[in-house]
Amino acid sequence: MQSNLLQTPIEYLKGVGPNRGDLLRKELGIHKYGDLINFYPNRYIDRTRYFKINQLQNSSAEVQIIGKIIHIKTVEPPKGKKRLVATFTDDTGQMELVWFQGQKWIRESLQLNVPLVIFGKCSSFGGVFNMAHPEIELLSEHEKSLRSAMQPVYPSTETLTNRGISNRVVNKLMQQLFLETQSLFAETLPNYLLSDLKLISKKEALFNIHFPKSADALAKAQFRLKFEELFFIQLQLISRNLIQKHKIKGHPFSKVGTNFTSFFQNHLPFELTNAQKRVLKEIRNDLGNPAQMNRLLQGDVGSGKTIVAFMSILLAIDNGFQACLMAPTEILANQHFIGLSELSKLLNINIKILTGSTKTSERKIIHEELENGQLQLLIGTHALLEDKVQFQNLGLAIIDEQHRFGVEQRSKLWKKNTIPPHVLVMTATPIPRTLAMSLYGDLDISVIDELPPGRKPIQTVHRFDSNRLKVWKFISDEIALGRQIYIVYPLIQESEKMDFKDLMDGYESISRDFPLPKYAISIVHGKMKAADKAAEMQRFSDGKTNIMVATTVIEVGVNIPNASVMIIESAERFGLSQLHQLRGRVGRGAEQSYCILMTSHKLSNDSKIRMETMTKTNDGFEIAEVDLKLRGPGDLMGTQQSGVLNLQIADLVKDKDILQLARHHAIKIMQEDAGLQKPEHQSMRVVFIEMTKRKNIWNYIS
């Protein structure tokens, strides 16, 4: 009975009706009874305490008082707003209640000399305390209602408040809902889990989240509901992972052939780090299995993901398969092409690049060689997804910086083969563990967490605009030593004109301070044609210019070992992960490199934390954790990913431990009963199937 009742449209609840129902749908996404039950308060007020009028203080705290109204009048001052004023008394003194809006119906509803409970914020004016727009209730009603010690405060919007749907109204609707459903809420977790984790029942948790009798009851309710929310998300992700491993067949790469062995023994440009060896072993194990590999490779800027990707490609080629590598921008695709051509030149591998600017004649050759199997490795941008691009037998697809590609784009790549290729997703944006467990819980994760030996950590300093002369002196010293400099300006979509002006002003003043012929400067920004950008990048790469002035166009994928200084202008306008990515553009050669964060003196608290974090650590994972705390999960993953984290009660930052607990139990259950067929798992299976129907949260996951 209960699950059907929870499907009832919200307007049928007593006290709602069509108009309020419409508002609740538009403003809060509450369509049916079940949505209202899961609409949780975002804070609570302690209503156990009653104040006397002579105990009031001029603070912004909310108080409740028992007393009665003895007099009402309308005040119309010559200047200022008309207001309704009531004199309220108890046995210790008197105060005023004031209303500026809705005066007519409030006046009609007020009763004189009846015991009332008032609630609101007090302020003192001319020695008299007053309370504006108080909540008022008859003492007799107050004592009868489902009142809890901790008064819930629900999220609201301006429209709702203006249309009379106050917190008190939501509270009353919630009481009505509990009366109509008689709290018949089905249990969703198995009994053994409740007793193992000492969790309260679903029914008890829902009651205590809306009407907590004490702080302890509230804490137990929150823990139970947070656990449940995170547990079902993990169940979904883990089941997807198991389905991929059992049902989606892949090509087993059974041998380690000559290309791989020859490269490993004779052509490795440097000794692999232990982290690279470990990750390569994980990938080789996956590729040897008859199930499709789905692995996320995380590594900080400069940790050597490319070489691991290349050796995985060699395994595919040695087993008679083709491979492809897809990057989000032409600059990055070109860089991969140059790097991998360099690595493979001694191995006689046929490797080509396909981007938007590839000539038609070259495209024709690429299409032919792909289909007859001569072309072993194709690198490219979105151009790889075109229908014309057909492989003879694609065995491995590598996607770089995957958060920049949508789901449809990725699935097009899988369909290029009858049996889906193995998939390796790479990212240089370290993802905090809690986020990775929630966003990529269905992928196996490999992490390269050490830098190649001989790399000197980049020294990062924070300087104010007033120190600019010293910074310029430092630049000229570095150029005298033969090094190159990046100077990056922010580019924020909304204020593009202003940013463009900042960039051009900056470029002009740098050109004055570092004049020709002694110095040469390149400039790169989003308004330039692709060919002009490439030409400027090339000049800098060839060492023909000393300074590169740019917007964040260069954030991903420029590899210039001779560039040793990164100056970030208006650094307070960048997010942490962007600052970290930009810093990773230097420090690629053997020389000591520097990153200088330039800001104004006026910094918000968050900006200060960002500057301190950057100067304190080079560890991308540590930086990502701070970023998650500052910005929250939605912002961190960009809009296309944030839907996945539309959590109702849990918080990935604060509830890390609950998430790990939930994942642990979800894995255990899925290993023992993947189809949730056991009798004790029936209630869980119902919720699981219901969630699978609601595709919205899972769309974005790889």
PDB file of C-alpha atoms in Angstrom, residues 322-549:
ATOM      1  CA  GLN A 322      44.622  -1.487 -34.257  1.00  0.00           C
ATOM      2  CA  ALA A 323      44.559   1.232 -31.584  1.00  0.00           C
ATOM      3  CA  CYS A 324      43.378   4.819 -31.439  1.00  0.00           C
ATOM      4  CA  LEU A 325      43.981   7.743 -29.078  1.00  0.00           C
ATOM      5  CA  MET A 326      41.407  10.530 -28.895  1.00  0.00           C
ATOM      6  CA  ALA A 327      42.262  13.958 -27.416  1.00  0.00           C
ATOM      7  CA  PRO A 328      39.960  16.957 -26.811  1.00  0.00           C
ATOM      8  CA  THR A 329      41.945  19.575 -28.776  1.00  0.00           C
ATOM      9  CA  GLU A 330      44.090  19.735 -31.899  1.00  0.00           C
ATOM     10  CA  ILE A 331      47.013  21.074 -29.884  1.00  0.00           C
ATOM     11  CA  LEU A 332      46.895  18.046 -27.583  1.00  0.00           C
ATOM     12  CA  ALA A 333      46.338  15.579 -30.443  1.00  0.00           C
ATOM     13  CA  ASN A 334      49.349  17.042 -32.275  1.00  0.00           C
ATOM     14  CA  GLN A 335      51.463  16.800 -29.176  1.00  0.00           C
ATOM     15  CA  HIS A 336      50.536  13.126 -28.688  1.00  0.00           C
ATOM     16  CA  PHE A 337      51.278  12.510 -32.377  1.00  0.00           C
ATOM     17  CA  ILE A 338      54.739  14.086 -32.160  1.00  0.00           C
ATOM     18  CA  GLY A 339      55.524  12.284 -28.881  1.00  0.00           C
ATOM     19  CA  LEU A 340      54.330   8.856 -30.001  1.00  0.00           C
ATOM     20  CA  SER A 341      55.927   9.145 -33.475  1.00  0.00           C
ATOM     21  CA  GLU A 342      59.221   9.857 -31.678  1.00  0.00           C
ATOM     22  CA  LEU A 343      58.771   6.784 -29.440  1.00  0.00           C
ATOM     23  CA  SER A 344      57.780   4.485 -32.296  1.00  0.00           C
ATOM     24  CA  LYS A 345      60.228   5.576 -35.009  1.00  0.00           C
ATOM     25  CA  LEU A 346      62.587   2.666 -34.315  1.00  0.00           C
ATOM     26  CA  LEU A 347      59.750   0.126 -34.251  1.00  0.00           C
ATOM     27  CA  ASN A 348      58.434   0.652 -37.790  1.00  0.00           C
ATOM     28  CA  ILE A 349      54.835   1.321 -36.678  1.00  0.00           C
ATOM     29  CA  ASN A 350      52.386   2.984 -39.058  1.00  0.00           C
ATOM     30  CA  ILE A 351      50.960   5.960 -37.112  1.00  0.00           C
ATOM     31  CA  LYS A 352      48.858   8.849 -38.447  1.00  0.00           C
ATOM     32  CA  ILE A 353      46.859  11.831 -37.144  1.00  0.00           C
ATOM     33  CA  LEU A 354      43.307  12.871 -38.054  1.00  0.00           C
ATOM     34  CA  THR A 355      41.908  16.261 -36.975  1.00  0.00           C
ATOM     35  CA  GLY A 356      39.558  18.901 -38.368  1.00  0.00           C
ATOM     36  CA  SER A 357      42.417  20.430 -40.343  1.00  0.00           C
ATOM     37  CA  THR A 358      43.628  17.200 -42.028  1.00  0.00           C
ATOM     38  CA  LYS A 359      43.617  17.671 -45.843  1.00  0.00           C
ATOM     39  CA  THR A 360      41.119  15.674 -47.937  1.00  0.00           C
ATOM     40  CA  SER A 361      43.901  13.840 -49.811  1.00  0.00           C
ATOM     41  CA  GLU A 362      45.456  12.722 -46.511  1.00  0.00           C
ATOM     42  CA  ARG A 363      42.043  11.699 -45.146  1.00  0.00           C
ATOM     43  CA  LYS A 364      41.521   9.391 -48.130  1.00  0.00           C
ATOM     44  CA  ILE A 365      44.770   7.539 -47.412  1.00  0.00           C
ATOM     45  CA  ILE A 366      43.933   7.295 -43.693  1.00  0.00           C
ATOM     46  CA  HIS A 367      40.456   5.818 -44.413  1.00  0.00           C
ATOM     47  CA  GLU A 368      41.897   3.243 -46.837  1.00  0.00           C
ATOM     48  CA  GLU A 369      44.757   2.181 -44.579  1.00  0.00           C
ATOM     49  CA  LEU A 370      42.432   1.920 -41.572  1.00  0.00           C
ATOM     50  CA  GLU A 371      40.066  -0.391 -43.418  1.00  0.00           C
ATOM     51  CA  ASN A 372      42.759  -2.643 -44.902  1.00  0.00           C
ATOM     52  CA  GLY A 373      44.565  -2.837 -41.559  1.00  0.00           C
ATOM     53  CA  GLN A 374      47.838  -1.191 -42.657  1.00  0.00           C
ATOM     54  CA  LEU A 375      47.355   1.756 -40.277  1.00  0.00           C
ATOM     55  CA  GLN A 376      48.113   0.480 -36.769  1.00  0.00           C
ATOM     56  CA  LEU A 377      47.674   3.601 -34.643  1.00  0.00           C
ATOM     57  CA  LEU A 378      45.417   6.578 -35.303  1.00  0.00           C
ATOM     58  CA  ILE A 379      45.591   9.681 -33.132  1.00  0.00           C
ATOM     59  CA  GLY A 380      42.994  12.404 -33.391  1.00  0.00           C
ATOM     60  CA  THR A 381      40.294  14.671 -32.054  1.00  0.00           C
ATOM     61  CA  HIS A 382      36.463  14.321 -32.389  1.00  0.00           C
ATOM     62  CA  ALA A 383      37.237  13.661 -36.084  1.00  0.00           C
ATOM     63  CA  LEU A 384      37.799   9.983 -35.119  1.00  0.00           C
ATOM     64  CA  LEU A 385      34.067   9.698 -34.401  1.00  0.00           C
ATOM     65  CA  GLU A 386      32.946  10.446 -37.971  1.00  0.00           C
ATOM     66  CA  ASP A 387      31.048   7.630 -39.650  1.00  0.00           C
ATOM     67  CA  LYS A 388      33.589   7.496 -42.481  1.00  0.00           C
ATOM     68  CA  VAL A 389      36.286   6.431 -40.031  1.00  0.00           C
ATOM     69  CA  GLN A 390      36.095   2.613 -40.107  1.00  0.00           C
ATOM     70  CA  PHE A 391      38.742   0.360 -38.541  1.00  0.00           C
ATOM     71  CA  GLN A 392      39.541  -3.172 -39.708  1.00  0.00           C
ATOM     72  CA  ASN A 393      39.858  -4.399 -36.092  1.00  0.00           C
ATOM     73  CA  LEU A 394      40.052  -1.795 -33.331  1.00  0.00           C
ATOM     74  CA  GLY A 395      41.337  -3.480 -30.166  1.00  0.00           C
ATOM     75  CA  LEU A 396      42.169  -0.555 -27.858  1.00  0.00           C
ATOM     76  CA  ALA A 397      40.662   2.936 -27.565  1.00  0.00           C
ATOM     77  CA  ILE A 398      42.427   5.479 -25.366  1.00  0.00           C
ATOM     78  CA  ILE A 399      40.654   8.693 -24.392  1.00  0.00           C
ATOM     79  CA  ASP A 400      42.659  11.580 -22.961  1.00  0.00           C
ATOM     80  CA  GLU A 401      41.051  14.093 -20.567  1.00  0.00           C
ATOM     81  CA  GLN A 402      37.780  12.170 -20.750  1.00  0.00           C
ATOM     82  CA  HIS A 403      35.666  14.740 -18.851  1.00  0.00           C
ATOM     83  CA  ARG A 404      35.681  16.815 -22.033  1.00  0.00           C
ATOM     84  CA  PHE A 405      33.801  14.157 -24.021  1.00  0.00           C
ATOM     85  CA  GLY A 406      30.099  13.368 -23.728  1.00  0.00           C
ATOM     86  CA  VAL A 407      28.615   9.880 -23.488  1.00  0.00           C
ATOM     87  CA  GLU A 408      27.251   9.774 -27.063  1.00  0.00           C
ATOM     88  CA  GLN A 409      30.688  10.680 -28.376  1.00  0.00           C
ATOM     89  CA  ARG A 410      32.332   7.860 -26.474  1.00  0.00           C
ATOM     90  CA  SER A 411      29.736   5.258 -27.439  1.00  0.00           C
ATOM     91  CA  LYS A 412      30.331   6.064 -31.135  1.00  0.00           C
ATOM     92  CA  LEU A 413      33.894   4.907 -30.642  1.00  0.00           C
ATOM     93  CA  TRP A 414      32.796   1.588 -29.116  1.00  0.00           C
ATOM     94  CA  LYS A 415      30.569   0.890 -32.126  1.00  0.00           C
ATOM     95  CA  LYS A 416      33.516   0.962 -34.518  1.00  0.00           C
ATOM     96  CA  ASN A 417      33.983  -2.768 -33.840  1.00  0.00           C
ATOM     97  CA  THR A 418      31.722  -5.805 -33.507  1.00  0.00           C
ATOM     98  CA  ILE A 419      33.366  -6.676 -30.184  1.00  0.00           C
ATOM     99  CA  PRO A 420      33.887  -3.424 -28.221  1.00  0.00           C
ATOM    100  CA  PRO A 421      37.543  -2.364 -27.913  1.00  0.00           C
ATOM    101  CA  HIS A 422      39.290  -2.254 -24.567  1.00  0.00           C
ATOM    102  CA  VAL A 423      39.003   1.245 -23.106  1.00  0.00           C
ATOM    103  CA  LEU A 424      41.630   3.233 -21.248  1.00  0.00           C
ATOM    104  CA  VAL A 425      40.519   6.656 -20.046  1.00  0.00           C
ATOM    105  CA  MET A 426      43.317   9.050 -19.014  1.00  0.00           C
ATOM    106  CA  THR A 427      43.164  12.220 -16.948  1.00  0.00           C
ATOM    107  CA  ALA A 428      45.771  14.615 -15.601  1.00  0.00           C
ATOM    108  CA  THR A 429      43.173  16.178 -13.313  1.00  0.00           C
ATOM    109  CA  PRO A 430      43.569  14.265 -10.080  1.00  0.00           C
ATOM    110  CA  ILE A 431      40.162  13.297  -8.710  1.00  0.00           C
ATOM    111  CA  PRO A 432      39.703  13.016  -4.936  1.00  0.00           C
ATOM    112  CA  ARG A 433      39.026   9.428  -3.847  1.00  0.00           C
ATOM    113  CA  THR A 434      35.476  10.083  -2.665  1.00  0.00           C
ATOM    114  CA  LEU A 435      34.588  11.678  -5.974  1.00  0.00           C
ATOM    115  CA  ALA A 436      36.260   8.923  -7.990  1.00  0.00           C
ATOM    116  CA  MET A 437      34.299   6.308  -6.001  1.00  0.00           C
ATOM    117  CA  SER A 438      31.040   8.078  -6.836  1.00  0.00           C
ATOM    118  CA  LEU A 439      31.651   9.174 -10.412  1.00  0.00           C
ATOM    119  CA  TYR A 440      33.833   6.371 -11.707  1.00  0.00           C
ATOM    120  CA  GLY A 441      32.877   3.572  -9.336  1.00  0.00           C
ATOM    121  CA  ASP A 442      32.119   1.394 -12.357  1.00  0.00           C
ATOM    122  CA  LEU A 443      35.633   1.784 -13.781  1.00  0.00           C
ATOM    123  CA  ASP A 444      38.746   0.148 -12.394  1.00  0.00           C
ATOM    124  CA  ILE A 445      41.115   2.894 -11.317  1.00  0.00           C
ATOM    125  CA  SER A 446      44.899   3.019 -11.701  1.00  0.00           C
ATOM    126  CA  VAL A 447      46.923   5.843 -10.230  1.00  0.00           C
ATOM    127  CA  ILE A 448      50.467   6.932 -11.128  1.00  0.00           C
ATOM    128  CA  ASP A 449      51.442   8.637  -7.902  1.00  0.00           C
ATOM    129  CA  GLU A 450      55.155   9.309  -8.327  1.00  0.00           C
ATOM    130  CA  LEU A 451      57.113  11.589 -10.644  1.00  0.00           C
ATOM    131  CA  PRO A 452      60.004  10.355 -12.811  1.00  0.00           C
ATOM    132  CA  PRO A 453      63.411  10.655 -11.084  1.00  0.00           C
ATOM    133  CA  GLY A 454      65.480  13.759 -11.790  1.00  0.00           C
ATOM    134  CA  ARG A 455      62.428  16.022 -11.968  1.00  0.00           C
ATOM    135  CA  LYS A 456      62.915  18.943  -9.616  1.00  0.00           C
ATOM    136  CA  PRO A 457      59.733  20.033  -7.807  1.00  0.00           C
ATOM    137  CA  ILE A 458      58.477  23.372  -9.128  1.00  0.00           C
ATOM    138  CA  GLN A 459      58.959  26.232  -6.671  1.00  0.00           C
ATOM    139  CA  THR A 460      55.740  28.204  -6.281  1.00  0.00           C
ATOM    140  CA  VAL A 461      55.502  31.682  -4.771  1.00  0.00           C
ATOM    141  CA  HIS A 462      52.668  34.173  -4.290  1.00  0.00           C
ATOM    142  CA  ARG A 463      53.432  37.823  -5.122  1.00  0.00           C
ATOM    143  CA  PHE A 464      51.241  40.928  -5.016  1.00  0.00           C
ATOM    144  CA  ASP A 465      51.005  43.355  -7.950  1.00  0.00           C
ATOM    145  CA  SER A 466      53.120  45.809  -5.954  1.00  0.00           C
ATOM    146  CA  ASN A 467      56.108  43.390  -6.301  1.00  0.00           C
ATOM    147  CA  ARG A 468      55.956  43.464 -10.096  1.00  0.00           C
ATOM    148  CA  LEU A 469      59.354  45.157 -10.636  1.00  0.00           C
ATOM    149  CA  LYS A 470      61.148  42.375  -8.725  1.00  0.00           C
ATOM    150  CA  VAL A 471      59.247  39.734 -10.708  1.00  0.00           C
ATOM    151  CA  TRP A 472      60.231  41.424 -14.025  1.00  0.00           C
ATOM    152  CA  LYS A 473      63.887  41.503 -12.886  1.00  0.00           C
ATOM    153  CA  PHE A 474      63.647  37.770 -12.144  1.00  0.00           C
ATOM    154  CA  ILE A 475      62.235  37.129 -15.644  1.00  0.00           C
ATOM    155  CA  SER A 476      65.081  38.998 -17.348  1.00  0.00           C
ATOM    156  CA  ASP A 477      67.625  37.004 -15.280  1.00  0.00           C
ATOM    157  CA  GLU A 478      66.012  33.699 -16.345  1.00  0.00           C
ATOM    158  CA  ILE A 479      65.931  34.785 -20.025  1.00  0.00           C
ATOM    159  CA  ALA A 480      69.634  35.712 -19.741  1.00  0.00           C
ATOM    160  CA  LEU A 481      70.213  32.075 -18.662  1.00  0.00           C
ATOM    161  CA  GLY A 482      68.512  30.963 -21.892  1.00  0.00           C
ATOM    162  CA  ARG A 483      65.152  29.985 -20.399  1.00  0.00           C
ATOM    163  CA  GLN A 484      61.630  30.758 -21.623  1.00  0.00           C
ATOM    164  CA  ILE A 485      58.649  32.269 -19.764  1.00  0.00           C
ATOM    165  CA  TYR A 486      54.871  31.828 -19.836  1.00  0.00           C
ATOM    166  CA  ILE A 487      52.619  34.693 -18.705  1.00  0.00           C
ATOM    167  CA  VAL A 488      48.980  33.596 -18.478  1.00  0.00           C
ATOM    168  CA  TYR A 489      45.878  35.783 -18.170  1.00  0.00           C
ATOM    169  CA  PRO A 490      42.459  34.554 -17.042  1.00  0.00           C
ATOM    170  CA  LEU A 491      39.680  34.073 -19.531  1.00  0.00           C
ATOM    171  CA  ILE A 492      36.225  33.891 -18.010  1.00  0.00           C
ATOM    172  CA  GLN A 493      33.383  33.628 -20.518  1.00  0.00           C
ATOM    173  CA  GLU A 494      31.054  36.266 -19.002  1.00  0.00           C
ATOM    174  CA  SER A 495      33.641  39.021 -19.084  1.00  0.00           C
ATOM    175  CA  GLU A 496      35.404  38.116 -22.293  1.00  0.00           C
ATOM    176  CA  LYS A 497      35.747  41.737 -23.485  1.00  0.00           C
ATOM    177  CA  MET A 498      37.339  42.820 -20.222  1.00  0.00           C
ATOM    178  CA  ASP A 499      39.635  39.787 -20.162  1.00  0.00           C
ATOM    179  CA  PHE A 500      40.678  40.417 -23.764  1.00  0.00           C
ATOM    180  CA  LYS A 501      41.490  44.014 -22.805  1.00  0.00           C
ATOM    181  CA  ASP A 502      43.533  42.800 -19.798  1.00  0.00           C
ATOM    182  CA  LEU A 503      45.431  40.432 -22.065  1.00  0.00           C
ATOM    183  CA  MET A 504      46.157  43.086 -24.712  1.00  0.00           C
ATOM    184  CA  ASP A 505      47.106  45.713 -22.080  1.00  0.00           C
ATOM    185  CA  GLY A 506      49.384  43.149 -20.460  1.00  0.00           C
ATOM    186  CA  TYR A 507      50.935  42.265 -23.810  1.00  0.00           C
ATOM    187  CA  GLU A 508      51.632  45.918 -24.586  1.00  0.00           C
ATOM    188  CA  SER A 509      53.244  46.666 -21.236  1.00  0.00           C
ATOM    189  CA  ILE A 510      55.355  43.472 -21.436  1.00  0.00           C
ATOM    190  CA  SER A 511      56.432  44.480 -24.971  1.00  0.00           C
ATOM    191  CA  ARG A 512      57.530  47.880 -23.565  1.00  0.00           C
ATOM    192  CA  ASP A 513      59.460  46.290 -20.686  1.00  0.00           C
ATOM    193  CA  PHE A 514      61.000  43.557 -22.860  1.00  0.00           C
ATOM    194  CA  PRO A 515      61.549  45.358 -26.200  1.00  0.00           C
ATOM    195  CA  LEU A 516      62.783  44.074 -29.541  1.00  0.00           C
ATOM    196  CA  PRO A 517      65.375  43.192 -30.728  1.00  0.00           C
ATOM    197  CA  LYS A 518      66.716  41.925 -27.385  1.00  0.00           C
ATOM    198  CA  TYR A 519      63.493  40.046 -26.595  1.00  0.00           C
ATOM    199  CA  ALA A 520      60.785  38.411 -28.712  1.00  0.00           C
ATOM    200  CA  ILE A 521      57.224  37.739 -27.502  1.00  0.00           C
ATOM    201  CA  SER A 522      54.533  35.311 -28.707  1.00  0.00           C
ATOM    202  CA  ILE A 523      50.829  35.769 -28.011  1.00  0.00           C
ATOM    203  CA  VAL A 524      48.068  33.148 -28.088  1.00  0.00           C
ATOM    204  CA  HIS A 525      44.378  33.601 -27.326  1.00  0.00           C
ATOM    205  CA  GLY A 526      40.972  32.130 -28.214  1.00  0.00           C
ATOM    206  CA  LYS A 527      40.066  34.733 -30.844  1.00  0.00           C
ATOM    207  CA  MET A 528      42.966  33.736 -33.116  1.00  0.00           C
ATOM    208  CA  LYS A 529      42.603  31.346 -36.062  1.00  0.00           C
ATOM    209  CA  ALA A 530      43.836  27.801 -35.374  1.00  0.00           C
ATOM    210  CA  ALA A 531      46.672  28.185 -37.903  1.00  0.00           C
ATOM    211  CA  ASP A 532      47.898  31.444 -36.304  1.00  0.00           C
ATOM    212  CA  LYS A 533      47.806  29.867 -32.850  1.00  0.00           C
ATOM    213  CA  ALA A 534      49.792  26.882 -34.089  1.00  0.00           C
ATOM    214  CA  ALA A 535      52.363  29.189 -35.727  1.00  0.00           C
ATOM    215  CA  GLU A 536      52.852  31.222 -32.521  1.00  0.00           C
ATOM    216  CA  MET A 537      53.142  28.032 -30.433  1.00  0.00           C
ATOM    217  CA  GLN A 538      55.688  26.732 -32.913  1.00  0.00           C
ATOM    218  CA  ARG A 539      57.811  29.916 -32.677  1.00  0.00           C
ATOM    219  CA  PHE A 540      57.878  29.559 -28.893  1.00  0.00           C
ATOM    220  CA  SER A 541      58.571  25.831 -29.125  1.00  0.00           C
ATOM    221  CA  ASP A 542      61.490  26.470 -31.520  1.00  0.00           C
ATOM    222  CA  GLY A 543      62.956  28.970 -29.062  1.00  0.00           C
ATOM    223  CA  LYS A 544      62.469  31.948 -31.433  1.00  0.00           C
ATOM    224  CA  THR A 545      60.520  33.847 -28.756  1.00  0.00           C
ATOM    225  CA  ASN A 546      61.431  34.210 -25.051  1.00  0.00           C
ATOM    226  CA  ILE A 547      57.993  34.973 -23.608  1.00  0.00           C
ATOM    227  CA  MET A 548      54.600  33.460 -24.367  1.00  0.00           C
ATOM    228  CA  VAL A 549      51.661  35.688 -23.342  1.00  0.00           C
TER     229      VAL A 549
END
